[in-house]
Amino acid sequence: MMQIPFGDLKRQYLTIKEEIDEAISNVLARGWFIMGEELRTFEEEFAKYCNAKYGIGVGSGTEALHLSLVACGVEPGDEVITVPNTAVPTVSAISCAGARPAFVDIDPNNYSMDPSKLEDYLKKRSTTRKVKAVIPVHLYGHPADMDPILEIAQRYGLKVIEDACQAHGAEYKNQKVGSLGDAGCFSFYPSKNLGAYGDGGMIVTNDSDLAKRLSMLRNYGQENRYHHKIKGFNSRLDEIQAAILRIKLRHLDRWNKRRRQIAKIYDQGTALSEIKKPIEMGYSKHVYHLYVIRTKNQEETQQNLLDNGIETIIHYPIPIHLQEAYKDLKLKESKFPHAELHATESVSLPVYPELKDSEVQYICDAISGL
Ligand SMILES: Cc1ncc(COP(=O)(O)O)c(C=O)c1O
């Protein structure tokens, strides 16, 4: 029986060990660890990769979202709209900015924000709170349907902050995600498609004023050393992580291609099974940060796969409005039926570039035998 872990970052490290070790020792030899040339260069390289003008490296994806909200003028008491089936940090960032999260349900085909639900919510809401921003999430590496979201946001005067934390390199109508809204937020958490060896994040934007505010916000609000123009934070991407990410960025397209190949093997190898496979919408290029299937027997499927040596994870078992931390929002079960059903039916299969075809085939066989 094969043993297939859900993720294995050591496998990837071993394929690029020499380049990574050299990049880290160069930083150590230089003796400059915060806000140096590795960060400056990586910000340029990653912004260029996303087809955006500016990149601002920060401490994590959560911080990328939090600082973007603050830079976009979100203030305590404002409201920010997102989806209930995202990773909790999307909403932590809203809370960090002092804003109140509001949710709209997802499209059951792409598992991202349903633009018609966004419009409905904006039309019908009765509170006097000001909605300042909307955060569509490119969940699992599949882009949200951005054109209608951008159009609605423009009509209602909302900023659009893309949560692209799971979608490095994904495309919407041939444009890289992150460059479509006012700001695009990325996480470099180690297991992401582009992952550091620690925490890290970046905001990309085409707005020079926003970029300037963000670069001050992450560095104690300083414009120049000891000249604090605004109240800021400490949230920076360090030199060692930036050096590692510069190396890994060179491999990102190849790795994403391999993820897409693995997805294809899953699609074909489980064609006869009853599970629902992820759909790549016509407007998108999916980068399969996660390959998420749907089944009526979530627990049983996970256990059967585990009995075959295959580790899986549920992303995410409890929608945010039903989490204890957000009970103050007083949002009841059945409020967001598509997101809630998804939480009870989804199972994420292993998908990382270093998986061998034989391992993927083994997983397909296990699924087909369920
Ligand atoms: C959709 C989404 N948003 C935000 C984050 C937060 O990123 P980080 O863990 O780097 O803070 C993550 C990753 O964990 C994520 O998957």
Coordinates of C-alpha atoms and ligand atoms in Angstrom, one line a residue:
M1 CA 0.0 0.0 0.0
M2 CA 1.3 3.5 -0.8
Q3 CA 1.5 6.2 1.8
I4 CA 0.6 9.6 0.3
P5 CA 0.8 12.6 2.6
F6 CA -1.5 15.6 1.9
G7 CA 1.6 17.8 1.4
D8 CA 5.4 17.2 1.4
L9 CA 7.5 20.4 1.3
K10 CA 10.7 18.5 1.8
R11 CA 10.3 16.8 -1.6
Q12 CA 10.2 20.2 -3.3
Y13 CA 13.1 21.6 -1.3
L14 CA 15.3 18.6 -2.4
T15 CA 14.6 19.5 -6.1
I16 CA 16.0 23.1 -5.6
K17 CA 18.3 22.6 -2.7
E18 CA 21.4 24.1 -4.2
E19 CA 19.8 27.3 -5.5
I20 CA 18.0 27.8 -2.1
D21 CA 21.0 27.1 0.0
E22 CA 23.1 29.5 -2.0
A23 CA 20.4 32.3 -1.9
I24 CA 20.2 32.0 1.9
S25 CA 23.9 32.0 2.5
N26 CA 24.3 35.1 0.3
V27 CA 21.8 36.9 2.6
L28 CA 23.7 35.7 5.7
A29 CA 27.0 36.8 4.2
R30 CA 25.6 40.2 3.3
G31 CA 24.4 40.7 6.9
W32 CA 21.3 42.8 6.0
F33 CA 18.0 41.2 7.0
I34 CA 15.1 43.6 6.8
M35 CA 14.1 45.9 3.9
G36 CA 17.0 45.3 1.6
E37 CA 17.8 44.5 -2.0
E38 CA 16.3 41.0 -2.0
L39 CA 12.9 42.5 -1.0
R40 CA 13.1 45.4 -3.4
T41 CA 14.0 43.0 -6.3
F42 CA 11.4 40.4 -5.4
E43 CA 8.7 43.1 -5.1
E44 CA 9.5 44.2 -8.7
E45 CA 9.7 40.7 -10.0
F46 CA 6.5 39.5 -8.4
A47 CA 4.6 42.6 -9.4
K48 CA 5.8 42.1 -13.0
Y49 CA 4.8 38.5 -12.9
C50 CA 1.2 39.6 -11.9
N51 CA 1.3 42.3 -14.5
A52 CA 0.9 45.0 -11.8
K53 CA 2.9 48.2 -11.3
Y54 CA 3.8 47.9 -7.6
G55 CA 4.5 45.1 -5.1
I56 CA 4.7 45.6 -1.4
G57 CA 6.1 42.7 0.7
V58 CA 4.5 42.2 4.1
G59 CA 4.5 39.7 6.9
S60 CA 1.7 37.4 5.8
G61 CA -1.4 37.1 3.6
T62 CA -3.5 38.1 6.5
E63 CA -1.5 41.3 6.9
A64 CA -1.6 41.9 3.1
L65 CA -5.4 42.0 3.4
H66 CA -5.5 43.9 6.7
L67 CA -3.1 46.6 5.4
S68 CA -5.0 46.8 2.1
L69 CA -8.2 47.5 3.9
V70 CA -6.6 50.2 6.0
A71 CA -4.9 51.7 3.0
C72 CA -8.2 51.7 1.1
G73 CA -9.8 53.9 3.9
V74 CA -11.7 51.2 5.8
E75 CA -12.3 52.5 9.3
P76 CA -13.7 51.0 12.5
G77 CA -17.4 50.5 12.2
D78 CA -17.4 50.1 8.4
E79 CA -18.6 47.0 6.7
V80 CA -16.6 44.7 4.3
I81 CA -18.2 42.0 2.2
T82 CA -16.7 38.6 1.5
V83 CA -17.7 34.9 1.4
P84 CA -18.4 32.5 4.3
N85 CA -16.4 29.6 2.9
T86 CA -13.0 31.3 2.8
A87 CA -10.0 30.6 5.1
V88 CA -10.7 32.4 8.4
P89 CA -7.8 34.9 7.9
T90 CA -9.7 36.7 5.2
V91 CA -12.2 37.6 7.9
S92 CA -9.5 38.1 10.6
A93 CA -8.1 40.9 8.4
I94 CA -11.5 42.6 8.3
S95 CA -11.8 42.4 12.1
C96 CA -8.2 43.7 12.5
A97 CA -9.2 46.8 10.5
G98 CA -12.1 47.3 13.0
A99 CA -14.7 46.6 10.3
R100 CA -17.7 44.3 10.5
P101 CA -17.6 41.3 8.1
A102 CA -20.7 40.7 5.9
F103 CA -21.1 37.6 3.8
V104 CA -22.7 36.7 0.5
D105 CA -23.2 33.2 -0.7
I106 CA -21.0 31.4 -3.3
D107 CA -21.6 30.2 -6.8
P108 CA -21.9 26.4 -6.4
N109 CA -19.9 25.9 -9.7
N110 CA -16.7 27.8 -8.9
Y111 CA -17.1 28.0 -5.0
S112 CA -16.3 31.8 -5.2
M113 CA -18.5 34.8 -4.6
D114 CA -21.8 34.8 -6.6
P115 CA -22.0 38.3 -8.1
S116 CA -25.8 38.2 -8.2
K117 CA -25.8 37.6 -4.4
L118 CA -23.5 40.5 -3.9
E119 CA -25.9 42.8 -5.8
D120 CA -28.9 41.4 -3.9
Y121 CA -27.2 42.1 -0.6
L122 CA -26.2 45.6 -1.5
K123 CA -29.8 46.4 -2.8
K124 CA -31.5 44.9 0.3
R125 CA -29.3 45.8 3.2
S126 CA -30.9 48.0 5.8
T127 CA -28.0 49.0 8.1
T128 CA -26.6 52.5 8.1
R129 CA -23.0 51.1 8.3
K130 CA -20.9 52.2 5.4
V131 CA -19.8 49.3 3.1
K132 CA -16.3 50.3 1.9
A133 CA -14.9 47.2 0.3
V134 CA -15.5 43.8 -1.1
I135 CA -13.1 40.9 -0.9
P136 CA -13.7 38.2 -3.6
V137 CA -11.6 35.1 -2.8
H138 CA -9.9 33.1 -5.6
L139 CA -10.5 30.0 -3.6
Y140 CA -8.5 26.8 -4.3
G141 CA -6.6 28.6 -7.1
H142 CA -9.7 29.3 -9.2
P143 CA -10.6 32.9 -10.0
A144 CA -13.8 34.5 -8.8
D145 CA -16.0 35.9 -11.6
M146 CA -14.3 39.3 -11.5
D147 CA -16.0 41.4 -14.3
P148 CA -19.5 41.5 -12.7
I149 CA -18.0 42.0 -9.2
L150 CA -15.9 44.9 -10.4
E151 CA -18.9 46.4 -12.2
I152 CA -21.1 46.1 -9.1
A153 CA -18.4 47.5 -6.9
Q154 CA -17.9 50.5 -9.2
R155 CA -21.6 51.3 -9.1
Y156 CA -21.7 51.2 -5.3
G157 CA -18.4 53.0 -4.8
L158 CA -16.6 50.0 -3.2
K159 CA -13.0 49.1 -3.3
V160 CA -12.2 45.6 -4.6
I161 CA -9.5 43.8 -2.7
E162 CA -8.7 40.4 -4.3
D163 CA -7.8 37.6 -1.9
A164 CA -5.4 35.8 -4.2
C165 CA -3.7 34.0 -1.3
Q166 CA -4.4 30.6 -2.9
A167 CA -4.0 31.7 -6.5
H168 CA -0.5 32.7 -7.6
G169 CA -0.5 32.7 -11.4
A170 CA -4.2 32.0 -11.9
E171 CA -5.8 33.9 -14.7
Y172 CA -9.2 35.5 -15.3
K173 CA -9.8 36.2 -19.0
N174 CA -6.1 35.9 -19.7
Q175 CA -5.1 38.4 -16.9
K176 CA -3.3 37.3 -13.8
V177 CA -5.4 37.6 -10.7
G178 CA -4.3 40.2 -8.2
S179 CA -4.0 42.8 -10.9
L180 CA -7.8 43.1 -11.5
G181 CA -9.1 45.0 -8.4
D182 CA -7.7 47.9 -6.4
A183 CA -5.3 45.6 -4.6
G184 CA -4.4 41.9 -4.9
C185 CA -3.3 40.1 -1.7
F186 CA -1.0 37.0 -1.7
S187 CA 0.2 34.7 1.0
F188 CA 3.6 33.0 0.9
Y189 CA 2.7 30.5 3.6
P190 CA 4.9 27.5 3.0
S191 CA 2.3 25.2 1.4
K192 CA 1.0 27.8 -1.1
N193 CA 1.8 27.5 -4.9
L194 CA 4.5 30.0 -4.2
G195 CA 5.6 29.4 -0.6
A196 CA 8.3 30.8 1.6
Y197 CA 10.1 28.9 4.4
G198 CA 8.2 30.8 7.0
D199 CA 5.4 33.5 6.9
G200 CA 5.2 36.1 4.1
G201 CA 2.8 38.0 1.9
M202 CA 2.5 40.7 -0.7
I203 CA 0.1 43.2 -2.1
V204 CA 0.2 44.1 -5.8
T205 CA -1.5 47.2 -7.1
N206 CA -1.5 49.6 -10.0
D207 CA -2.4 52.5 -7.8
S208 CA 0.6 54.6 -6.9
D209 CA -1.0 56.3 -3.9
L210 CA -2.2 53.0 -2.5
A211 CA 1.3 51.5 -3.0
K212 CA 2.8 54.5 -1.1
R213 CA 0.4 54.2 1.8
L214 CA 1.0 50.4 2.0
S215 CA 4.7 50.8 2.1
M216 CA 4.4 53.2 5.0
L217 CA 1.8 51.2 6.8
R218 CA 4.0 48.1 6.9
N219 CA 6.9 50.0 8.3
Y220 CA 5.6 51.9 11.3
G221 CA 4.0 54.5 9.1
Q222 CA 7.4 55.9 8.1
E223 CA 7.9 57.9 4.9
N224 CA 11.6 58.3 5.6
R225 CA 13.5 56.9 8.6
Y226 CA 12.1 58.4 11.8
H227 CA 9.6 60.5 9.9
H228 CA 6.2 58.9 10.6
K229 CA 3.5 60.3 8.3
I230 CA 0.7 57.9 9.3
K231 CA 0.0 55.5 12.1
G232 CA 1.5 52.2 11.0
F233 CA 2.4 48.6 11.9
N234 CA 5.4 46.3 11.7
S235 CA 4.6 43.8 8.9
R236 CA 7.6 43.2 6.6
L237 CA 8.8 40.4 4.3
D238 CA 12.4 39.7 5.4
E239 CA 15.4 39.3 3.2
I240 CA 15.9 35.6 3.7
Q241 CA 12.2 34.9 2.7
A242 CA 12.5 37.3 -0.2
A243 CA 15.6 35.6 -1.5
I244 CA 13.9 32.2 -1.2
L245 CA 10.8 33.4 -3.0
R246 CA 12.9 35.0 -5.8
I247 CA 14.3 31.5 -6.5
K248 CA 11.0 29.8 -6.3
L249 CA 9.2 32.4 -8.5
R250 CA 11.4 31.1 -11.4
H251 CA 9.8 27.7 -10.9
L252 CA 6.2 28.8 -10.3
D253 CA 4.9 28.4 -13.9
R254 CA 6.4 25.0 -14.2
W255 CA 4.9 24.0 -10.9
N256 CA 1.5 25.3 -11.8
K257 CA 1.7 23.5 -15.1
R258 CA 2.4 20.3 -13.2
R259 CA -0.5 21.0 -10.8
R260 CA -2.8 21.3 -13.9
Q261 CA -1.4 18.0 -15.2
I262 CA -2.2 16.3 -12.0
A263 CA -5.7 17.8 -12.0
K264 CA -6.2 16.3 -15.5
I265 CA -5.1 12.9 -14.3
Y266 CA -7.6 13.2 -11.5
D267 CA -10.4 14.3 -13.8
Q268 CA -9.8 11.5 -16.2
G269 CA -8.9 8.8 -13.7
T270 CA -12.1 9.4 -11.7
A271 CA -14.4 9.9 -14.7
L272 CA -16.6 6.9 -13.7
S273 CA -16.9 7.7 -10.1
E274 CA -19.8 9.6 -8.6
I275 CA -17.8 12.3 -7.0
K276 CA -18.2 15.9 -8.3
K277 CA -14.9 17.2 -9.7
P278 CA -13.8 20.8 -9.7
I279 CA -15.0 22.9 -12.7
E280 CA -12.6 25.2 -14.5
M281 CA -14.9 28.0 -15.8
G282 CA -14.5 29.1 -19.4
Y283 CA -13.0 32.5 -18.3
S284 CA -10.4 31.1 -16.0
K285 CA -7.0 29.4 -15.7
H286 CA -7.1 27.3 -12.5
V287 CA -3.8 26.8 -10.7
Y288 CA -5.1 24.0 -8.4
H289 CA -3.7 25.2 -5.1
L290 CA -6.2 22.6 -4.0
Y291 CA -8.1 19.9 -5.9
V292 CA -11.4 19.7 -4.1
I293 CA -14.0 17.0 -4.9
R294 CA -17.6 16.9 -3.6
T295 CA -19.2 13.8 -2.2
K296 CA -22.4 13.1 -0.3
N297 CA -20.3 10.9 2.1
Q298 CA -17.6 13.2 3.2
E299 CA -16.5 11.4 6.4
E300 CA -16.7 7.9 4.8
T301 CA -14.7 9.1 1.8
Q302 CA -12.0 10.6 3.9
Q303 CA -11.8 7.4 6.1
N304 CA -11.7 5.1 3.1
L305 CA -8.9 7.1 1.5
L306 CA -7.0 7.1 4.7
D307 CA -7.4 3.3 5.0
N308 CA -5.6 3.3 1.6
G309 CA -2.8 5.4 2.9
I310 CA -4.1 8.6 1.4
E311 CA -4.2 11.8 3.5
T312 CA -6.9 14.4 2.7
I313 CA -8.1 17.6 4.4
I314 CA -11.5 19.4 4.4
H315 CA -11.2 23.1 3.3
Y316 CA -13.1 24.2 5.3
P317 CA -15.3 22.2 7.7
I318 CA -17.1 25.2 9.4
P319 CA -18.2 28.2 7.4
I320 CA -17.1 31.4 9.1
H321 CA -20.6 32.7 10.1
L322 CA -21.0 29.5 12.1
Q323 CA -17.6 29.8 13.9
E324 CA -17.7 30.6 17.6
A325 CA -15.4 33.6 17.1
Y326 CA -18.0 35.2 14.9
K327 CA -21.2 34.4 16.8
D328 CA -21.5 38.1 17.6
L329 CA -22.6 38.5 13.9
K330 CA -25.8 36.6 14.8
L331 CA -25.9 34.8 11.5
K332 CA -27.8 31.5 11.6
E333 CA -27.3 28.2 9.9
S334 CA -29.0 28.0 6.5
K335 CA -28.3 31.7 5.8
F336 CA -25.7 30.7 3.1
P337 CA -26.9 27.3 1.8
H338 CA -24.3 26.8 -1.0
A339 CA -21.4 27.6 1.3
E340 CA -22.9 25.4 4.0
L341 CA -23.5 22.4 1.8
H342 CA -20.0 22.8 0.4
A343 CA -18.5 22.5 3.9
T344 CA -20.3 19.2 4.4
E345 CA -19.4 17.7 1.1
S346 CA -15.9 18.8 0.1
V347 CA -12.7 16.7 0.4
S348 CA -9.3 18.1 -0.8
L349 CA -7.0 15.5 -2.4
P350 CA -3.2 15.8 -2.4
V351 CA -2.0 18.0 -5.2
Y352 CA 1.6 19.2 -5.3
P353 CA 4.0 19.3 -8.2
E354 CA 6.2 16.6 -6.8
L355 CA 3.5 13.9 -6.7
K356 CA 4.3 11.1 -9.1
D357 CA 1.9 10.1 -11.8
S358 CA 1.8 6.6 -10.2
E359 CA 0.7 8.2 -6.9
V360 CA -2.0 10.2 -8.6
Q361 CA -3.2 7.1 -10.4
Y362 CA -3.2 5.2 -7.1
I363 CA -5.5 7.9 -5.6
C364 CA -7.8 7.7 -8.7
D365 CA -8.1 4.0 -8.3
A366 CA -8.8 4.3 -4.6
I367 CA -11.6 6.9 -5.4
S368 CA -13.0 4.8 -8.2
G369 CA -13.2 1.8 -5.8
L370 CA -15.2 3.7 -3.2
Ligands
LIG1 C1 -7.8 32.4 1.1 C2 -6.8 32.8 2.1 N1 -6.8 34.0 2.6 C3 -5.9 34.5 3.5 C4 -4.9 33.6 3.9 C5 -3.9 34.1 5.0 O1 -2.6 34.0 4.6 P1 -1.4 33.8 5.7 O2 -1.5 32.5 6.3 O3 -0.2 34.1 5.0 O4 -1.7 34.9 6.7 C6 -4.8 32.3 3.5 C7 -3.8 31.4 3.9 O5 -3.7 30.8 4.9 C8 -5.8 31.9 2.6 O6 -5.8 30.6 2.1

